[in-house]
Amino acid sequence: MAAMIRGQVDPFAEHVSVMKALYQEYQKRDETEDIAFVKALFQETQKTCAQQVETVKNIIQELSKKAADAEILAVYPESEGYHQQRMSRLQGEAQQTQASVGQLQSNAR
């Protein structure tokens, strides 16, 4: 078909346009499958992230409780200076006891 005469219609033009339409439609289906795959992958990733967030929240709650418990144990239960006051009082009582023992020994002789 070297040269077509003017006014003649290409007998394959309709077939070519149908083939182009089929090719484009086929490409769309592949894109649709790709989009569905990416969407499923995205949803799976979101689910995994949500699970990890819950796991991290639980770990943080557990560690916060442990930290609060450790803080309670680490704080001295008495006021500041209590130990010194108690030691002074006990030393005074010890001196009084020694004096009483000394006086009892003197009376016993």
mmCIF file of N, CA and C in Angstrom:
data_model
loop_
_atom_site.group_PDB
_atom_site.id
_atom_site.type_symbol
_atom_site.label_atom_id
_atom_site.label_comp_id
_atom_site.label_asym_id
_atom_site.label_seq_id
_atom_site.Cartn_x
_atom_site.Cartn_y
_atom_site.Cartn_z
ATOM 1 N N MET A 1 0.833 -1.145 0.000
ATOM 2 C CA MET A 1 0.000 0.000 0.000
ATOM 3 C C MET A 1 0.894 1.229 0.000
ATOM 4 N N ALA A 2 1.498 1.384 -1.042
ATOM 5 C CA ALA A 2 2.477 2.432 -1.179
ATOM 6 C C ALA A 2 1.876 3.800 -0.941
ATOM 7 N N ALA A 3 0.959 4.140 -1.673
ATOM 8 C CA ALA A 3 0.363 5.450 -1.494
ATOM 9 C C ALA A 3 -1.143 5.280 -1.534
ATOM 10 N N MET A 4 -1.779 5.843 -0.575
ATOM 11 C CA MET A 4 -3.232 5.724 -0.543
ATOM 12 C C MET A 4 -3.816 6.850 -1.382
ATOM 13 N N ILE A 5 -4.837 6.496 -1.979
ATOM 14 C CA ILE A 5 -5.510 7.489 -2.801
ATOM 15 C C ILE A 5 -6.335 8.368 -1.873
ATOM 16 N N ARG A 6 -6.347 9.617 -2.245
ATOM 17 C CA ARG A 6 -7.115 10.544 -1.417
ATOM 18 C C ARG A 6 -8.565 10.105 -1.360
ATOM 19 N N GLY A 7 -9.101 10.241 -0.130
ATOM 20 C CA GLY A 7 -10.499 9.888 0.028
ATOM 21 C C GLY A 7 -10.676 8.443 0.463
ATOM 22 N N GLN A 8 -9.663 7.636 0.331
ATOM 23 C CA GLN A 8 -9.786 6.258 0.775
ATOM 24 C C GLN A 8 -9.549 6.204 2.270
ATOM 25 N N VAL A 9 -10.270 5.349 2.939
ATOM 26 C CA VAL A 9 -10.158 5.218 4.374
ATOM 27 C C VAL A 9 -9.267 4.021 4.666
ATOM 28 N N ASP A 10 -8.429 4.187 5.664
ATOM 29 C CA ASP A 10 -7.536 3.089 6.068
ATOM 30 C C ASP A 10 -8.395 1.967 6.628
ATOM 31 N N PRO A 11 -8.352 0.800 6.054
ATOM 32 C CA PRO A 11 -9.215 -0.284 6.515
ATOM 33 C C PRO A 11 -8.838 -0.799 7.913
ATOM 34 N N PHE A 12 -7.641 -0.505 8.356
ATOM 35 C CA PHE A 12 -7.209 -0.982 9.676
ATOM 36 C C PHE A 12 -7.315 0.086 10.768
ATOM 37 N N ALA A 13 -7.742 1.285 10.419
ATOM 38 C CA ALA A 13 -7.802 2.383 11.372
ATOM 39 C C ALA A 13 -8.691 2.039 12.560
ATOM 40 N N GLU A 14 -9.839 1.444 12.307
ATOM 41 C CA GLU A 14 -10.744 1.078 13.394
ATOM 42 C C GLU A 14 -10.100 0.029 14.288
ATOM 43 N N HIS A 15 -9.431 -0.949 13.690
ATOM 44 C CA HIS A 15 -8.768 -2.002 14.457
ATOM 45 C C HIS A 15 -7.628 -1.437 15.305
ATOM 46 N N VAL A 16 -6.903 -0.497 14.734
ATOM 47 C CA VAL A 16 -5.798 0.128 15.463
ATOM 48 C C VAL A 16 -6.348 0.905 16.666
ATOM 49 N N SER A 17 -7.434 1.648 16.462
ATOM 50 C CA SER A 17 -7.989 2.412 17.577
ATOM 51 C C SER A 17 -8.532 1.483 18.657
ATOM 52 N N VAL A 18 -9.122 0.343 18.281
ATOM 53 C CA VAL A 18 -9.607 -0.632 19.266
ATOM 54 C C VAL A 18 -8.430 -1.212 20.035
ATOM 55 N N MET A 19 -7.364 -1.538 19.350
ATOM 56 C CA MET A 19 -6.176 -2.099 19.999
ATOM 57 C C MET A 19 -5.562 -1.076 20.960
ATOM 58 N N LYS A 20 -5.526 0.196 20.565
ATOM 59 C CA LYS A 20 -5.016 1.238 21.454
ATOM 60 C C LYS A 20 -5.891 1.354 22.696
ATOM 61 N N ALA A 21 -7.212 1.318 22.497
ATOM 62 C CA ALA A 21 -8.135 1.411 23.636
ATOM 63 C C ALA A 21 -7.949 0.216 24.571
ATOM 64 N N LEU A 22 -7.798 -0.982 24.006
ATOM 65 C CA LEU A 22 -7.569 -2.179 24.825
ATOM 66 C C LEU A 22 -6.249 -2.070 25.589
ATOM 67 N N TYR A 23 -5.221 -1.594 24.920
ATOM 68 C CA TYR A 23 -3.922 -1.443 25.570
ATOM 69 C C TYR A 23 -4.019 -0.458 26.737
ATOM 70 N N GLN A 24 -4.690 0.680 26.510
ATOM 71 C CA GLN A 24 -4.853 1.666 27.578
ATOM 72 C C GLN A 24 -5.672 1.099 28.727
ATOM 73 N N GLU A 25 -6.720 0.345 28.398
ATOM 74 C CA GLU A 25 -7.540 -0.257 29.448
ATOM 75 C C GLU A 25 -6.731 -1.280 30.238
ATOM 76 N N TYR A 26 -5.916 -2.048 29.553
ATOM 77 C CA TYR A 26 -5.066 -3.033 30.223
ATOM 78 C C TYR A 26 -4.098 -2.342 31.178
ATOM 79 N N GLN A 27 -3.528 -1.228 30.753
ATOM 80 C CA GLN A 27 -2.619 -0.470 31.601
ATOM 81 C C GLN A 27 -3.349 0.056 32.840
ATOM 82 N N LYS A 28 -4.576 0.486 32.686
ATOM 83 C CA LYS A 28 -5.355 0.970 33.812
ATOM 84 C C LYS A 28 -5.574 -0.152 34.820
ATOM 85 N N ARG A 29 -5.849 -1.325 34.368
ATOM 86 C CA ARG A 29 -6.065 -2.446 35.284
ATOM 87 C C ARG A 29 -4.793 -2.732 36.083
ATOM 88 N N ASP A 30 -3.647 -2.687 35.437
ATOM 89 C CA ASP A 30 -2.385 -2.883 36.145
ATOM 90 C C ASP A 30 -2.188 -1.797 37.197
ATOM 91 N N GLU A 31 -2.510 -0.577 36.830
ATOM 92 C CA GLU A 31 -2.388 0.530 37.777
ATOM 93 C C GLU A 31 -3.343 0.335 38.943
ATOM 94 N N THR A 32 -4.542 -0.149 38.637
ATOM 95 C CA THR A 32 -5.519 -0.402 39.690
ATOM 96 C C THR A 32 -5.005 -1.474 40.638
ATOM 97 N N GLU A 33 -4.407 -2.511 40.098
ATOM 98 C CA GLU A 33 -3.830 -3.566 40.941
ATOM 99 C C GLU A 33 -2.675 -3.027 41.772
ATOM 100 N N ASP A 34 -1.843 -2.192 41.149
ATOM 101 C CA ASP A 34 -0.735 -1.580 41.884
ATOM 102 C C ASP A 34 -1.260 -0.695 43.013
ATOM 103 N N ILE A 35 -2.282 0.082 42.717
ATOM 104 C CA ILE A 35 -2.866 0.950 43.732
ATOM 105 C C ILE A 35 -3.456 0.114 44.862
ATOM 106 N N ALA A 36 -4.143 -0.968 44.518
ATOM 107 C CA ALA A 36 -4.717 -1.846 45.548
ATOM 108 C C ALA A 36 -3.611 -2.460 46.397
ATOM 109 N N PHE A 37 -2.507 -2.846 45.770
ATOM 110 C CA PHE A 37 -1.380 -3.423 46.513
ATOM 111 C C PHE A 37 -0.774 -2.394 47.460
ATOM 112 N N VAL A 38 -0.565 -1.178 46.958
ATOM 113 C CA VAL A 38 0.009 -0.115 47.783
ATOM 114 C C VAL A 38 -0.940 0.229 48.927
ATOM 115 N N LYS A 39 -2.240 0.269 48.639
ATOM 116 C CA LYS A 39 -3.225 0.566 49.679
ATOM 117 C C LYS A 39 -3.202 -0.510 50.758
ATOM 118 N N ALA A 40 -3.138 -1.782 50.367
ATOM 119 C CA ALA A 40 -3.075 -2.882 51.340
ATOM 120 C C ALA A 40 -1.790 -2.800 52.155
ATOM 121 N N LEU A 41 -0.692 -2.496 51.491
ATOM 122 C CA LEU A 41 0.588 -2.355 52.190
ATOM 123 C C LEU A 41 0.535 -1.189 53.181
ATOM 124 N N PHE A 42 -0.075 -0.097 52.770
ATOM 125 C CA PHE A 42 -0.225 1.067 53.643
ATOM 126 C C PHE A 42 -1.075 0.723 54.865
ATOM 127 N N GLN A 43 -2.177 0.015 54.657
ATOM 128 C CA GLN A 43 -3.040 -0.376 55.774
ATOM 129 C C GLN A 43 -2.310 -1.316 56.726
ATOM 130 N N GLU A 44 -1.541 -2.237 56.186
ATOM 131 C CA GLU A 44 -0.761 -3.148 57.024
ATOM 132 C C GLU A 44 0.278 -2.374 57.830
ATOM 133 N N THR A 45 0.904 -1.399 57.204
ATOM 134 C CA THR A 45 1.893 -0.573 57.891
ATOM 135 C C THR A 45 1.234 0.241 59.002
ATOM 136 N N GLN A 46 0.053 0.793 58.724
ATOM 137 C CA GLN A 46 -0.682 1.531 59.751
ATOM 138 C C GLN A 46 -1.026 0.622 60.924
ATOM 139 N N LYS A 47 -1.455 -0.589 60.635
ATOM 140 C CA LYS A 47 -1.812 -1.544 61.692
ATOM 141 C C LYS A 47 -0.583 -1.874 62.538
ATOM 142 N N THR A 48 0.538 -2.113 61.891
ATOM 143 C CA THR A 48 1.779 -2.415 62.605
ATOM 144 C C THR A 48 2.205 -1.231 63.467
ATOM 145 N N CYS A 49 2.103 -0.026 62.924
ATOM 146 C CA CYS A 49 2.469 1.173 63.692
ATOM 147 C C CYS A 49 1.550 1.339 64.898
ATOM 148 N N ALA A 50 0.260 1.106 64.709
ATOM 149 C CA ALA A 50 -0.687 1.228 65.819
ATOM 150 C C ALA A 50 -0.367 0.216 66.913
ATOM 151 N N GLN A 51 -0.002 -0.997 66.510
ATOM 152 C CA GLN A 51 0.374 -2.014 67.497
ATOM 153 C C GLN A 51 1.632 -1.594 68.240
ATOM 154 N N GLN A 52 2.591 -1.051 67.518
ATOM 155 C CA GLN A 52 3.823 -0.604 68.161
ATOM 156 C C GLN A 52 3.563 0.556 69.101
ATOM 157 N N VAL A 53 2.655 1.450 68.736
ATOM 158 C CA VAL A 53 2.312 2.567 69.612
ATOM 159 C C VAL A 53 1.701 2.026 70.907
ATOM 160 N N GLU A 54 0.807 1.055 70.793
ATOM 161 C CA GLU A 54 0.200 0.463 71.989
ATOM 162 C C GLU A 54 1.255 -0.229 72.851
ATOM 163 N N THR A 55 2.163 -0.944 72.205
ATOM 164 C CA THR A 55 3.235 -1.613 72.946
ATOM 165 C C THR A 55 4.086 -0.584 73.690
ATOM 166 N N VAL A 56 4.452 0.490 73.016
ATOM 167 C CA VAL A 56 5.273 1.527 73.639
ATOM 168 C C VAL A 56 4.508 2.196 74.786
ATOM 169 N N LYS A 57 3.197 2.435 74.601
ATOM 170 C CA LYS A 57 2.394 3.021 75.679
ATOM 171 C C LYS A 57 2.413 2.115 76.905
ATOM 172 N N ASN A 58 2.251 0.815 76.684
ATOM 173 C CA ASN A 58 2.263 -0.131 77.806
ATOM 174 C C ASN A 58 3.623 -0.142 78.502
ATOM 175 N N ILE A 59 4.679 -0.104 77.723
ATOM 176 C CA ILE A 59 6.027 -0.098 78.302
ATOM 177 C C ILE A 59 6.230 1.179 79.121
ATOM 178 N N ILE A 60 5.783 2.311 78.583
ATOM 179 C CA ILE A 60 5.936 3.578 79.294
ATOM 180 C C ILE A 60 5.150 3.553 80.599
ATOM 181 N N GLN A 61 3.925 3.024 80.557
ATOM 182 C CA GLN A 61 3.123 2.934 81.785
ATOM 183 C C GLN A 61 3.816 2.055 82.818
ATOM 184 N N GLU A 62 4.341 0.916 82.367
ATOM 185 C CA GLU A 62 5.021 0.004 83.275
ATOM 186 C C GLU A 62 6.268 0.656 83.870
ATOM 187 N N LEU A 63 7.058 1.317 83.037
ATOM 188 C CA LEU A 63 8.265 1.981 83.528
ATOM 189 C C LEU A 63 7.923 3.145 84.455
ATOM 190 N N SER A 64 6.840 3.865 84.151
ATOM 191 C CA SER A 64 6.421 4.968 85.026
ATOM 192 C C SER A 64 6.035 4.438 86.398
ATOM 193 N N LYS A 65 5.338 3.312 86.424
ATOM 194 C CA LYS A 65 4.955 2.706 87.707
ATOM 195 C C LYS A 65 6.198 2.261 88.474
ATOM 196 N N LYS A 66 7.136 1.640 87.761
ATOM 197 C CA LYS A 66 8.375 1.212 88.421
ATOM 198 C C LYS A 66 9.156 2.422 88.949
ATOM 199 N N ALA A 67 9.182 3.497 88.178
ATOM 200 C CA ALA A 67 9.895 4.703 88.614
ATOM 201 C C ALA A 67 9.224 5.303 89.841
ATOM 202 N N ALA A 68 7.884 5.309 89.848
ATOM 203 C CA ALA A 68 7.165 5.847 91.017
ATOM 204 C C ALA A 68 7.431 4.987 92.245
ATOM 205 N N ASP A 69 7.427 3.652 92.062
ATOM 206 C CA ASP A 69 7.723 2.750 93.176
ATOM 207 C C ASP A 69 9.150 2.966 93.680
ATOM 208 N N ALA A 70 10.091 3.097 92.762
ATOM 209 C CA ALA A 70 11.489 3.310 93.146
ATOM 210 C C ALA A 70 11.655 4.652 93.860
ATOM 211 N N GLU A 71 10.909 5.656 93.429
ATOM 212 C CA GLU A 71 10.990 6.974 94.069
ATOM 213 C C GLU A 71 10.478 6.895 95.506
ATOM 214 N N ILE A 72 9.411 6.138 95.690
ATOM 215 C CA ILE A 72 8.874 5.971 97.046
ATOM 216 C C ILE A 72 9.901 5.280 97.941
ATOM 217 N N LEU A 73 10.556 4.261 97.406
ATOM 218 C CA LEU A 73 11.561 3.541 98.190
ATOM 219 C C LEU A 73 12.813 4.382 98.430
ATOM 220 N N ALA A 74 13.122 5.262 97.512
ATOM 221 C CA ALA A 74 14.355 6.047 97.615
ATOM 222 C C ALA A 74 14.233 7.219 98.587
ATOM 223 N N VAL A 75 13.030 7.634 98.878
ATOM 224 C CA VAL A 75 12.838 8.790 99.760
ATOM 225 C C VAL A 75 12.890 8.315 101.203
ATOM 226 N N TYR A 76 13.710 8.996 102.003
ATOM 227 C CA TYR A 76 13.819 8.669 103.427
ATOM 228 C C TYR A 76 12.488 9.025 104.078
ATOM 229 N N PRO A 77 11.910 8.103 104.839
ATOM 230 C CA PRO A 77 10.548 8.327 105.339
ATOM 231 C C PRO A 77 10.437 9.433 106.386
ATOM 232 N N GLU A 78 11.516 9.800 107.001
ATOM 233 C CA GLU A 78 11.471 10.814 108.068
ATOM 234 C C GLU A 78 11.914 12.168 107.538
ATOM 235 N N SER A 79 11.643 13.200 108.319
ATOM 236 C CA SER A 79 12.011 14.550 107.920
ATOM 237 C C SER A 79 13.525 14.733 107.987
ATOM 238 N N GLU A 80 13.990 15.787 107.354
ATOM 239 C CA GLU A 80 15.419 16.080 107.356
ATOM 240 C C GLU A 80 15.854 16.413 108.781
ATOM 241 N N GLY A 81 16.958 15.870 109.207
ATOM 242 C CA GLY A 81 17.473 16.115 110.549
ATOM 243 C C GLY A 81 16.914 15.157 111.587
ATOM 244 N N TYR A 82 16.010 14.288 111.193
ATOM 245 C CA TYR A 82 15.400 13.358 112.140
ATOM 246 C C TYR A 82 16.448 12.426 112.762
ATOM 247 N N HIS A 83 17.333 11.931 111.923
ATOM 248 C CA HIS A 83 18.363 10.999 112.413
ATOM 249 C C HIS A 83 19.232 11.682 113.471
ATOM 250 N N GLN A 84 19.644 12.899 113.217
ATOM 251 C CA GLN A 84 20.489 13.629 114.162
ATOM 252 C C GLN A 84 19.741 13.869 115.473
ATOM 253 N N GLN A 85 18.472 14.244 115.380
ATOM 254 C CA GLN A 85 17.671 14.459 116.596
ATOM 255 C C GLN A 85 17.526 13.164 117.391
ATOM 256 N N ARG A 86 17.289 12.077 116.694
ATOM 257 C CA ARG A 86 17.134 10.781 117.362
ATOM 258 C C ARG A 86 18.424 10.360 118.047
ATOM 259 N N MET A 87 19.550 10.562 117.342
ATOM 260 C CA MET A 87 20.850 10.210 117.928
ATOM 261 C C MET A 87 21.110 11.044 119.183
ATOM 262 N N SER A 88 20.804 12.316 119.160
ATOM 263 C CA SER A 88 21.001 13.183 120.338
ATOM 264 C C SER A 88 20.131 12.702 121.494
ATOM 265 N N ARG A 89 18.876 12.374 121.187
ATOM 266 C CA ARG A 89 17.972 11.891 122.231
ATOM 267 C C ARG A 89 18.470 10.575 122.824
ATOM 268 N N LEU A 90 18.915 9.655 121.963
ATOM 269 C CA LEU A 90 19.404 8.358 122.445
ATOM 270 C C LEU A 90 20.691 8.522 123.259
ATOM 271 N N GLN A 91 21.561 9.438 122.854
ATOM 272 C CA GLN A 91 22.776 9.689 123.636
ATOM 273 C C GLN A 91 22.428 10.252 125.006
ATOM 274 N N GLY A 92 21.426 11.124 125.032
ATOM 275 C CA GLY A 92 20.971 11.662 126.317
ATOM 276 C C GLY A 92 20.406 10.562 127.200
ATOM 277 N N GLU A 93 19.607 9.686 126.606
ATOM 278 C CA GLU A 93 19.042 8.565 127.365
ATOM 279 C C GLU A 93 20.154 7.633 127.853
ATOM 280 N N ALA A 94 21.179 7.415 127.016
ATOM 281 C CA ALA A 94 22.299 6.554 127.407
ATOM 282 C C ALA A 94 23.046 7.160 128.589
ATOM 283 N N GLN A 95 23.249 8.455 128.576
ATOM 284 C CA GLN A 95 23.933 9.122 129.693
ATOM 285 C C GLN A 95 23.100 9.036 130.970
ATOM 286 N N GLN A 96 21.786 9.210 130.819
ATOM 287 C CA GLN A 96 20.917 9.095 131.995
ATOM 288 C C GLN A 96 20.934 7.669 132.550
ATOM 289 N N THR A 97 20.944 6.701 131.634
ATOM 290 C CA THR A 97 20.982 5.296 132.061
ATOM 291 C C THR A 97 22.294 4.998 132.772
ATOM 292 N N GLN A 98 23.405 5.495 132.241
ATOM 293 C CA GLN A 98 24.704 5.284 132.896
ATOM 294 C C GLN A 98 24.716 5.941 134.276
ATOM 295 N N ALA A 99 24.142 7.098 134.351
ATOM 296 C CA ALA A 99 24.088 7.784 135.647
ATOM 297 C C ALA A 99 23.225 6.996 136.620
ATOM 298 N N SER A 100 22.111 6.460 136.141
ATOM 299 C CA SER A 100 21.231 5.658 137.005
ATOM 300 C C SER A 100 21.919 4.384 137.451
ATOM 301 N N VAL A 101 22.622 3.747 136.542
ATOM 302 C CA VAL A 101 23.356 2.520 136.893
ATOM 303 C C VAL A 101 24.432 2.850 137.917
ATOM 304 N N GLY A 102 25.133 3.931 137.730
ATOM 305 C CA GLY A 102 26.170 4.360 138.677
ATOM 306 C C GLY A 102 25.578 4.642 140.060
ATOM 307 N N GLN A 103 24.399 5.269 140.074
ATOM 308 C CA GLN A 103 23.771 5.576 141.342
ATOM 309 C C GLN A 103 23.261 4.284 142.018
ATOM 310 N N LEU A 104 22.757 3.357 141.215
ATOM 311 C CA LEU A 104 22.300 2.078 141.777
ATOM 312 C C LEU A 104 23.499 1.303 142.374
ATOM 313 N N GLN A 105 24.629 1.367 141.693
ATOM 314 C CA GLN A 105 25.810 0.679 142.190
ATOM 315 C C GLN A 105 26.284 1.337 143.488
ATOM 316 N N SER A 106 26.214 2.648 143.561
ATOM 317 C CA SER A 106 26.617 3.357 144.774
ATOM 318 C C SER A 106 25.685 2.984 145.930
ATOM 319 N N ASN A 107 24.446 2.928 145.692
ATOM 320 C CA ASN A 107 23.466 2.571 146.730
ATOM 321 C C ASN A 107 23.606 1.114 147.172
ATOM 322 N N ALA A 108 24.028 0.255 146.256
ATOM 323 C CA ALA A 108 24.157 -1.153 146.568
ATOM 324 C C ALA A 108 25.348 -1.401 147.447
ATOM 325 N N ARG A 109 26.315 -0.574 147.566
ATOM 326 C CA ARG A 109 27.517 -0.784 148.359
ATOM 327 C C ARG A 109 27.275 -0.447 149.740
#
